[in-house]
Amino acid sequence: MKVIKWVLATLAAFLLLVCIAIAYLLIVVDPNTFKPRIEQLARDQGVDLLIEGDLDWQILPNLAIHIGRTELSSNVHPIPKTRLQSTALSLDLLALLQRKVAIKSINIDGADIDLQNMAQAASLAAAPAAAAGTADTGNQGDLKAIDPENEDSSGMPLALAIDELDIKNARIALPQSQAKGAGAKMQRQVIENLSLHGRNISLDGTPYPIVLRFDYVDPALPDTLSTAFESSITIEQKSMRVTAENANLNLILGDKPPIAIDFNLTYDGQADTLSVRDFQLTHGDLKTTASASAKNLAGDIEFETSLDLKATKLRHLLRQWQIDTASIPENALNRVAFSSQLQGTKQALNAKSITIQLDDTTFTGNARVRLAPAKSLTLDLKGTSLDLKRYLGDAGKDANQKATTAGKGVPGEALFAPIAAPLAWLDNGEGTIDLRLAQLSTHELTLKDLKLSLQARQKKIQLKQLGMNTLGGSVQTQGAINLQTSMPQLNLVTQMTNISLAEASAAFDTGAVIEGQLGLSLNAQTRGATVDALHNNLNGQGKLNI
């Protein structure tokens, strides 16, 4: 009995001493006296730390510390210059005894981060993953290695849990980018009013909600882009699996219609795969659905995507974006849709089952693009009837006259720019285009069974076929365009058969009454960098039958 009393008395005395020590720490010891020592320890690690605000702490019921205004930076490590108005951290002491980093709360207010280069940006982006990695016992430097003698026989890792994360009033200045053009100023993008809130965050596979909001300011944008993201996140630390369920991303640019994106995402770190399901983008009348999957993310990535842009009134959407549509007839761009199956790697992209809907016209086909040297482009499209009058309106009636005079004296770089630009992208690669159209209508002509086939390589274009039925007859053309020199060269071979002179006279409104048929066989060559030069250097021979 005396032993029990002695033990109880000893425990009571010990508890009294602990209480006295705690009271002494909280009342007598001022934590601000440790600021110089903390700053010196940081300097020893190559980090410049300045604690301007007050330090405060508490031990019971939870271990907590509050830090006032703080600044930190480093010339040694990729740590951006950062200012914090206030930071508070609260830990659950009892949970620590159960091998859990149980954080009751993390509160950061008024963070201002100035990213000077991409290395600092990458360091900031990797910070959450690095923090999670410290709780992974399979990695170097893990917490399990701190005390191997006291390791749980079950091999359980030191788990991480955060009851509440609250970041508000944050600002991130992104690295500067050089603006294009002579005398242009450096451009700086800024993320402002950033807030991040999460509850019951863990790495054990338990879902937790997260809300992120910020404003993106970019000199290249006409207005501020407001961004909001919400989702239920699940992180399984052992299997390296991350999921985002019921994710919603909302983008608003000034007074424009909001862009709402909903999706579900799964990333498997062990298998190195990513999948996106139930993707839906809504923007005014526009609605797009998609799904995607990718593998070998860290190496030679391979991906598959199914994309479906539902029929939308593009005209109405352009008006919502305050884009002038006065020159476009009212019956144009009222139904636009697109769908395709995409497969690709870092080097190539293959678009299968392409369907393009433009009002009453439908195009179907396939396309292949190779990005790695040597580059290549293959496009095969087949379309129904296309009425250009629907899109040109009255402005197209005198288009031929304007096209005839517009190029006079224009340098070759501008005259052949629509052709030279794709060839420049191909470099020394090869491009092939095959286009078939059931009917093409203009103000003057109706072209039926239009077929265009061309091949391009090294600034040379081979027109393999340009054929059509028109004016009661047919037209077939072959030729070549050489843009390898400063004086482009053109060679054309044209065959016209059974062209109705009566239909031609009526189509071009000559005012004359002509009957009969026209046949033409022509082999022509020319060279020049302007329309005038092409006319002056025209040379050829042929046969004309009327």
Short mmCIF file of N, CA, C and O in Angstrom, two decimals, residues 328-436:
data_model
loop_
_atom_site.label_atom_id
_atom_site.label_comp_id
_atom_site.label_asym_id
_atom_site.label_seq_id
_atom_site.Cartn_x
_atom_site.Cartn_y
_atom_site.Cartn_z
N ILE A 328 -21.06 39.47 -91.86
CA ILE A 328 -21.44 38.08 -92.10
C ILE A 328 -22.96 37.99 -92.22
O ILE A 328 -23.68 38.46 -91.33
N PRO A 329 -23.48 37.43 -93.30
CA PRO A 329 -24.94 37.31 -93.46
C PRO A 329 -25.60 36.60 -92.28
O PRO A 329 -24.98 35.78 -91.61
N GLU A 330 -26.86 36.93 -92.04
CA GLU A 330 -27.57 36.40 -90.88
C GLU A 330 -27.75 34.89 -90.93
O GLU A 330 -27.90 34.25 -89.88
N ASN A 331 -27.75 34.29 -92.11
CA ASN A 331 -27.98 32.84 -92.21
C ASN A 331 -26.68 32.04 -92.15
O ASN A 331 -26.67 30.84 -92.43
N ALA A 332 -25.56 32.68 -91.78
CA ALA A 332 -24.26 32.01 -91.71
C ALA A 332 -23.84 31.81 -90.26
O ALA A 332 -24.19 32.59 -89.37
N LEU A 333 -23.09 30.74 -90.03
CA LEU A 333 -22.51 30.41 -88.72
C LEU A 333 -23.58 30.21 -87.64
O LEU A 333 -23.38 30.55 -86.48
N ASN A 334 -24.68 29.64 -88.04
CA ASN A 334 -25.74 29.33 -87.07
C ASN A 334 -25.69 27.88 -86.59
O ASN A 334 -26.41 27.52 -85.66
N ARG A 335 -24.86 27.08 -87.23
CA ARG A 335 -24.71 25.69 -86.80
C ARG A 335 -23.28 25.24 -87.10
O ARG A 335 -22.92 25.00 -88.25
N VAL A 336 -22.47 25.13 -86.07
CA VAL A 336 -21.08 24.72 -86.21
C VAL A 336 -20.83 23.58 -85.22
O VAL A 336 -21.16 23.69 -84.03
N ALA A 337 -20.24 22.49 -85.71
CA ALA A 337 -19.95 21.33 -84.86
C ALA A 337 -18.67 20.66 -85.32
O ALA A 337 -18.25 20.81 -86.47
N PHE A 338 -18.05 19.91 -84.39
CA PHE A 338 -16.81 19.20 -84.71
C PHE A 338 -16.68 17.98 -83.81
O PHE A 338 -17.01 18.02 -82.63
N SER A 339 -16.20 16.88 -84.38
CA SER A 339 -15.92 15.68 -83.58
C SER A 339 -14.78 14.91 -84.23
O SER A 339 -14.59 14.96 -85.45
N SER A 340 -14.02 14.20 -83.38
CA SER A 340 -12.90 13.42 -83.90
C SER A 340 -12.36 12.50 -82.80
O SER A 340 -12.59 12.73 -81.61
N GLN A 341 -11.66 11.46 -83.24
CA GLN A 341 -10.92 10.58 -82.35
C GLN A 341 -9.43 10.87 -82.56
O GLN A 341 -8.93 10.74 -83.68
N LEU A 342 -8.74 11.26 -81.50
CA LEU A 342 -7.34 11.66 -81.60
C LEU A 342 -6.44 10.64 -80.91
O LEU A 342 -6.75 10.17 -79.82
N GLN A 343 -5.34 10.32 -81.56
CA GLN A 343 -4.30 9.49 -80.99
C GLN A 343 -2.97 10.15 -81.27
O GLN A 343 -2.77 10.74 -82.34
N GLY A 344 -2.03 10.07 -80.29
CA GLY A 344 -0.77 10.74 -80.56
C GLY A 344 0.32 10.41 -79.58
O GLY A 344 0.11 9.74 -78.56
N THR A 345 1.49 10.91 -79.91
CA THR A 345 2.69 10.83 -79.08
C THR A 345 3.36 12.20 -79.11
O THR A 345 2.80 13.17 -79.65
N LYS A 346 4.57 12.29 -78.57
CA LYS A 346 5.31 13.55 -78.66
C LYS A 346 5.66 13.88 -80.10
O LYS A 346 5.84 15.05 -80.46
N GLN A 347 5.76 12.84 -80.95
CA GLN A 347 6.22 13.05 -82.32
C GLN A 347 5.11 13.11 -83.36
O GLN A 347 5.33 13.62 -84.46
N ALA A 348 3.92 12.59 -83.04
CA ALA A 348 2.90 12.49 -84.09
C ALA A 348 1.50 12.63 -83.50
O ALA A 348 1.26 12.36 -82.32
N LEU A 349 0.57 13.05 -84.36
CA LEU A 349 -0.84 13.17 -84.00
C LEU A 349 -1.67 12.62 -85.14
O LEU A 349 -1.46 12.98 -86.31
N ASN A 350 -2.62 11.75 -84.79
CA ASN A 350 -3.49 11.13 -85.78
C ASN A 350 -4.93 11.44 -85.42
O ASN A 350 -5.39 11.07 -84.33
N ALA A 351 -5.63 12.14 -86.31
CA ALA A 351 -7.04 12.48 -86.10
C ALA A 351 -7.90 11.62 -87.02
O ALA A 351 -7.84 11.77 -88.25
N LYS A 352 -8.69 10.74 -86.43
CA LYS A 352 -9.54 9.84 -87.20
C LYS A 352 -11.00 10.26 -87.05
O LYS A 352 -11.39 10.90 -86.09
N SER A 353 -11.79 9.85 -88.04
CA SER A 353 -13.25 10.08 -88.00
C SER A 353 -13.59 11.54 -87.75
O SER A 353 -14.44 11.88 -86.93
N ILE A 354 -12.90 12.42 -88.48
CA ILE A 354 -13.19 13.86 -88.35
C ILE A 354 -14.55 14.16 -88.97
O ILE A 354 -14.84 13.74 -90.09
N THR A 355 -15.37 14.89 -88.25
CA THR A 355 -16.64 15.38 -88.77
C THR A 355 -16.75 16.87 -88.46
O THR A 355 -16.70 17.26 -87.28
N ILE A 356 -16.89 17.68 -89.49
CA ILE A 356 -17.04 19.13 -89.33
C ILE A 356 -18.37 19.55 -89.92
O ILE A 356 -18.65 19.27 -91.10
N GLN A 357 -19.18 20.21 -89.11
CA GLN A 357 -20.49 20.69 -89.57
C GLN A 357 -20.43 22.21 -89.65
O GLN A 357 -20.14 22.89 -88.67
N LEU A 358 -20.68 22.76 -90.84
CA LEU A 358 -20.73 24.20 -91.05
C LEU A 358 -22.06 24.54 -91.69
O LEU A 358 -22.23 24.44 -92.92
N ASP A 359 -23.04 24.88 -90.86
CA ASP A 359 -24.40 25.12 -91.31
C ASP A 359 -24.91 23.87 -92.05
O ASP A 359 -25.01 22.82 -91.44
N ASP A 360 -25.17 23.97 -93.38
CA ASP A 360 -25.70 22.82 -94.12
C ASP A 360 -24.61 21.96 -94.77
O ASP A 360 -24.91 21.02 -95.49
N THR A 361 -23.35 22.29 -94.51
CA THR A 361 -22.23 21.57 -95.13
C THR A 361 -21.58 20.65 -94.10
O THR A 361 -21.34 21.05 -92.96
N THR A 362 -21.27 19.44 -94.54
CA THR A 362 -20.60 18.47 -93.66
C THR A 362 -19.32 17.98 -94.32
O THR A 362 -19.31 17.57 -95.49
N PHE A 363 -18.22 18.04 -93.57
CA PHE A 363 -16.93 17.50 -94.00
C PHE A 363 -16.60 16.29 -93.15
O PHE A 363 -16.78 16.30 -91.93
N THR A 364 -16.09 15.25 -93.77
CA THR A 364 -15.62 14.07 -93.04
C THR A 364 -14.25 13.68 -93.57
O THR A 364 -13.92 13.95 -94.74
N GLY A 365 -13.44 13.06 -92.72
CA GLY A 365 -12.12 12.65 -93.20
C GLY A 365 -11.17 12.31 -92.07
O GLY A 365 -11.58 12.04 -90.94
N ASN A 366 -9.88 12.35 -92.39
CA ASN A 366 -8.83 12.00 -91.46
C ASN A 366 -7.64 12.92 -91.67
O ASN A 366 -7.49 13.53 -92.73
N ALA A 367 -6.80 13.02 -90.65
CA ALA A 367 -5.60 13.85 -90.75
C ALA A 367 -4.48 13.22 -89.93
O ALA A 367 -4.74 12.60 -88.89
N ARG A 368 -3.26 13.39 -90.40
CA ARG A 368 -2.08 12.91 -89.67
C ARG A 368 -1.01 13.99 -89.70
O ARG A 368 -0.74 14.59 -90.75
N VAL A 369 -0.40 14.22 -88.55
CA VAL A 369 0.67 15.22 -88.44
C VAL A 369 1.85 14.57 -87.72
O VAL A 369 1.67 13.95 -86.66
N ARG A 370 3.02 14.71 -88.33
CA ARG A 370 4.24 14.24 -87.67
C ARG A 370 5.06 15.46 -87.29
O ARG A 370 5.40 16.29 -88.14
N LEU A 371 5.39 15.57 -85.98
CA LEU A 371 6.06 16.75 -85.48
C LEU A 371 7.58 16.60 -85.46
O LEU A 371 8.30 17.58 -85.54
N ALA A 372 8.05 15.37 -85.32
CA ALA A 372 9.50 15.15 -85.26
C ALA A 372 10.07 15.19 -86.67
O ALA A 372 9.39 14.84 -87.63
N PRO A 373 11.31 15.59 -86.80
CA PRO A 373 11.94 15.60 -88.14
C PRO A 373 11.95 14.19 -88.71
O PRO A 373 12.26 13.24 -88.00
N ALA A 374 11.65 14.07 -90.04
CA ALA A 374 11.13 15.15 -90.85
C ALA A 374 9.62 15.28 -90.65
O ALA A 374 8.90 14.30 -90.53
N LYS A 375 9.15 16.54 -90.62
CA LYS A 375 7.75 16.80 -90.39
C LYS A 375 6.92 16.36 -91.59
O LYS A 375 7.39 16.35 -92.73
N SER A 376 5.64 16.05 -91.31
CA SER A 376 4.75 15.69 -92.41
C SER A 376 3.32 16.04 -92.03
O SER A 376 2.96 16.10 -90.84
N LEU A 377 2.52 16.27 -93.05
CA LEU A 377 1.10 16.58 -92.87
C LEU A 377 0.31 15.87 -93.95
O LEU A 377 0.62 15.99 -95.13
N THR A 378 -0.71 15.13 -93.53
CA THR A 378 -1.60 14.45 -94.47
C THR A 378 -3.03 14.79 -94.09
O THR A 378 -3.44 14.58 -92.96
N LEU A 379 -3.79 15.33 -95.06
CA LEU A 379 -5.18 15.72 -94.82
C LEU A 379 -6.05 15.17 -95.93
O LEU A 379 -5.77 15.38 -97.11
N ASP A 380 -7.09 14.46 -95.55
CA ASP A 380 -8.02 13.87 -96.50
C ASP A 380 -9.44 14.22 -96.05
O ASP A 380 -9.91 13.73 -95.02
N LEU A 381 -10.11 15.10 -96.80
CA LEU A 381 -11.45 15.56 -96.44
C LEU A 381 -12.41 15.41 -97.61
O LEU A 381 -12.04 15.63 -98.76
N LYS A 382 -13.65 15.06 -97.27
CA LYS A 382 -14.71 14.95 -98.25
C LYS A 382 -15.91 15.74 -97.74
O LYS A 382 -16.33 15.59 -96.59
N GLY A 383 -16.45 16.64 -98.60
CA GLY A 383 -17.53 17.50 -98.16
C GLY A 383 -18.75 17.45 -99.05
O GLY A 383 -18.66 17.03 -100.22
N THR A 384 -19.86 17.89 -98.50
CA THR A 384 -21.10 18.00 -99.27
C THR A 384 -21.11 19.36 -99.96
O THR A 384 -20.05 19.89 -100.28
N SER A 385 -22.25 19.94 -100.18
CA SER A 385 -22.34 21.22 -100.89
C SER A 385 -21.99 22.39 -99.96
O SER A 385 -22.43 22.45 -98.82
N LEU A 386 -21.19 23.31 -100.50
CA LEU A 386 -20.78 24.51 -99.77
C LEU A 386 -21.15 25.73 -100.60
O LEU A 386 -20.69 25.87 -101.73
N ASP A 387 -21.97 26.60 -100.03
CA ASP A 387 -22.43 27.81 -100.72
C ASP A 387 -21.69 29.01 -100.14
O ASP A 387 -21.99 29.47 -99.03
N LEU A 388 -20.68 29.52 -100.88
CA LEU A 388 -19.91 30.65 -100.39
C LEU A 388 -20.73 31.94 -100.33
O LEU A 388 -20.39 32.85 -99.57
N LYS A 389 -21.81 32.01 -101.12
CA LYS A 389 -22.65 33.22 -101.08
C LYS A 389 -23.23 33.41 -99.69
O LYS A 389 -23.51 34.53 -99.27
N ARG A 390 -23.40 32.30 -98.98
CA ARG A 390 -23.97 32.36 -97.62
C ARG A 390 -23.03 33.10 -96.67
O ARG A 390 -23.48 33.68 -95.67
N TYR A 391 -21.74 33.08 -96.95
CA TYR A 391 -20.76 33.67 -96.05
C TYR A 391 -20.17 34.98 -96.58
O TYR A 391 -19.73 35.81 -95.80
N LEU A 392 -20.20 35.15 -97.91
CA LEU A 392 -19.65 36.38 -98.48
C LEU A 392 -20.70 37.47 -98.64
O LEU A 392 -20.38 38.65 -98.61
N GLY A 393 -21.96 37.07 -98.82
CA GLY A 393 -23.02 38.05 -99.02
C GLY A 393 -22.76 38.88 -100.27
O GLY A 393 -22.14 38.44 -101.24
N ASP A 394 -23.23 40.13 -100.26
CA ASP A 394 -23.03 41.00 -101.41
C ASP A 394 -21.57 41.38 -101.59
O ASP A 394 -21.14 41.79 -102.68
N ALA A 395 -20.77 41.25 -100.52
CA ALA A 395 -19.36 41.64 -100.61
C ALA A 395 -18.59 40.75 -101.56
O ALA A 395 -17.52 41.13 -102.05
N GLY A 396 -19.12 39.58 -101.88
CA GLY A 396 -18.40 38.65 -102.74
C GLY A 396 -18.63 38.89 -104.21
O GLY A 396 -17.96 38.27 -105.04
N LYS A 397 -19.56 39.75 -104.58
CA LYS A 397 -19.89 39.92 -105.99
C LYS A 397 -18.75 40.52 -106.78
O LYS A 397 -18.53 40.18 -107.94
N ASP A 398 -18.01 41.47 -106.15
CA ASP A 398 -16.89 42.08 -106.86
C ASP A 398 -15.56 41.56 -106.35
O ASP A 398 -14.53 42.21 -106.47
N ALA A 399 -15.58 40.36 -105.74
CA ALA A 399 -14.34 39.82 -105.17
C ALA A 399 -13.31 39.54 -106.25
O ALA A 399 -12.11 39.72 -106.02
N ASN A 400 -13.76 39.10 -107.43
CA ASN A 400 -12.81 38.78 -108.49
C ASN A 400 -12.03 40.02 -108.92
O ASN A 400 -10.82 39.97 -109.15
N GLN A 401 -12.74 41.16 -109.05
CA GLN A 401 -12.07 42.38 -109.46
C GLN A 401 -11.06 42.84 -108.42
O GLN A 401 -9.95 43.25 -108.73
N LYS A 402 -11.45 42.75 -107.14
CA LYS A 402 -10.54 43.15 -106.08
C LYS A 402 -9.32 42.23 -106.04
O LYS A 402 -8.20 42.67 -105.83
N ALA A 403 -9.55 40.94 -106.25
CA ALA A 403 -8.43 39.99 -106.22
C ALA A 403 -7.46 40.24 -107.36
O ALA A 403 -6.26 40.02 -107.25
N THR A 404 -7.99 40.73 -108.50
CA THR A 404 -7.15 40.97 -109.67
C THR A 404 -6.21 42.14 -109.44
O THR A 404 -5.06 42.12 -109.86
N THR A 405 -6.71 43.18 -108.77
CA THR A 405 -5.92 44.39 -108.60
C THR A 405 -5.16 44.44 -107.29
O THR A 405 -4.19 45.18 -107.16
N ALA A 406 -5.58 43.64 -106.30
CA ALA A 406 -4.99 43.77 -104.97
C ALA A 406 -3.53 43.37 -104.93
O ALA A 406 -2.75 43.90 -104.15
N GLY A 407 -3.10 42.44 -105.79
CA GLY A 407 -1.74 41.94 -105.70
C GLY A 407 -0.74 42.68 -106.55
O GLY A 407 0.43 42.32 -106.56
N LYS A 408 -1.13 43.69 -107.28
CA LYS A 408 -0.20 44.38 -108.16
C LYS A 408 0.87 45.10 -107.35
O LYS A 408 0.57 45.90 -106.48
N GLY A 409 2.11 44.78 -107.66
CA GLY A 409 3.21 45.43 -106.96
C GLY A 409 3.49 44.88 -105.58
O GLY A 409 4.40 45.35 -104.92
N VAL A 410 2.70 43.92 -105.13
CA VAL A 410 2.91 43.36 -103.80
C VAL A 410 4.12 42.45 -103.82
O VAL A 410 4.28 41.64 -104.73
N PRO A 411 5.04 42.55 -102.81
CA PRO A 411 6.22 41.68 -102.79
C PRO A 411 5.81 40.21 -102.73
O PRO A 411 4.75 39.85 -102.24
N GLY A 412 6.72 39.36 -103.23
CA GLY A 412 6.42 37.94 -103.29
C GLY A 412 6.16 37.33 -101.92
O GLY A 412 5.36 36.41 -101.79
N GLU A 413 6.85 37.85 -100.87
CA GLU A 413 6.64 37.30 -99.54
C GLU A 413 5.18 37.39 -99.11
O GLU A 413 4.63 36.50 -98.47
N ALA A 414 4.54 38.54 -99.46
CA ALA A 414 3.14 38.72 -99.09
C ALA A 414 2.21 38.01 -100.06
O ALA A 414 1.20 37.44 -99.67
N LEU A 415 2.55 38.02 -101.36
CA LEU A 415 1.69 37.42 -102.36
C LEU A 415 1.55 35.92 -102.14
O LEU A 415 0.45 35.36 -102.25
N PHE A 416 2.65 35.26 -101.81
CA PHE A 416 2.63 33.81 -101.66
C PHE A 416 2.64 33.38 -100.19
O PHE A 416 2.90 32.21 -99.89
N ALA A 417 2.36 34.31 -99.27
CA ALA A 417 2.39 33.98 -97.84
C ALA A 417 1.45 32.84 -97.47
O ALA A 417 1.82 31.98 -96.67
N PRO A 418 0.19 32.80 -98.00
CA PRO A 418 -0.69 31.69 -97.63
C PRO A 418 -0.13 30.32 -97.99
O PRO A 418 -0.49 29.32 -97.38
N ILE A 419 0.74 30.28 -99.03
CA ILE A 419 1.35 29.01 -99.43
C ILE A 419 2.68 28.80 -98.71
O ILE A 419 2.99 27.71 -98.25
N ALA A 420 3.45 29.89 -98.57
CA ALA A 420 4.79 29.77 -98.01
C ALA A 420 4.77 29.43 -96.53
O ALA A 420 5.65 28.71 -96.04
N ALA A 421 3.77 29.92 -95.78
CA ALA A 421 3.74 29.68 -94.34
C ALA A 421 3.64 28.20 -93.99
O ALA A 421 4.42 27.70 -93.17
N PRO A 422 2.69 27.44 -94.57
CA PRO A 422 2.66 26.00 -94.28
C PRO A 422 3.93 25.28 -94.71
O PRO A 422 4.38 24.36 -94.04
N LEU A 423 4.53 25.71 -95.85
CA LEU A 423 5.75 25.07 -96.31
C LEU A 423 6.90 25.33 -95.34
O LEU A 423 7.74 24.47 -95.10
N ALA A 424 6.94 26.55 -94.78
CA ALA A 424 7.97 26.86 -93.80
C ALA A 424 7.84 25.98 -92.57
O ALA A 424 8.84 25.56 -91.98
N TRP A 425 6.60 25.69 -92.16
CA TRP A 425 6.40 24.81 -91.01
C TRP A 425 6.87 23.40 -91.33
O TRP A 425 7.49 22.73 -90.48
N LEU A 426 6.61 22.93 -92.55
CA LEU A 426 7.02 21.59 -92.93
C LEU A 426 8.54 21.45 -93.01
O LEU A 426 9.07 20.35 -92.89
N ASP A 427 9.24 22.58 -93.20
CA ASP A 427 10.69 22.56 -93.34
C ASP A 427 11.05 21.66 -94.52
O ASP A 427 10.65 21.92 -95.65
N ASN A 428 11.77 20.59 -94.28
CA ASN A 428 12.11 19.67 -95.36
C ASN A 428 11.18 18.46 -95.39
O ASN A 428 11.46 17.46 -96.05
N GLY A 429 10.07 18.56 -94.66
CA GLY A 429 9.11 17.47 -94.63
C GLY A 429 8.19 17.47 -95.83
O GLY A 429 8.41 18.18 -96.82
N GLU A 430 7.12 16.69 -95.73
CA GLU A 430 6.22 16.50 -96.87
C GLU A 430 4.78 16.70 -96.43
O GLU A 430 4.38 16.26 -95.34
N GLY A 431 4.00 17.37 -97.28
CA GLY A 431 2.59 17.58 -97.02
C GLY A 431 1.73 17.09 -98.17
O GLY A 431 2.09 17.29 -99.33
N THR A 432 0.63 16.45 -97.82
CA THR A 432 -0.29 15.95 -98.83
C THR A 432 -1.71 16.33 -98.44
O THR A 432 -2.13 16.10 -97.30
N ILE A 433 -2.44 16.92 -99.40
CA ILE A 433 -3.83 17.32 -99.16
C ILE A 433 -4.70 16.76 -100.27
O ILE A 433 -4.41 16.96 -101.46
N ASP A 434 -5.76 16.08 -99.88
CA ASP A 434 -6.77 15.59 -100.81
C ASP A 434 -8.13 16.09 -100.34
O ASP A 434 -8.56 15.76 -99.23
N LEU A 435 -8.76 16.88 -101.19
CA LEU A 435 -10.05 17.48 -100.83
C LEU A 435 -11.05 17.20 -101.94
O LEU A 435 -10.77 17.43 -103.12
N ARG A 436 -12.22 16.71 -101.55
CA ARG A 436 -13.31 16.46 -102.49
C ARG A 436 -14.57 17.15 -101.97
O ARG A 436 -14.91 17.02 -100.79
#
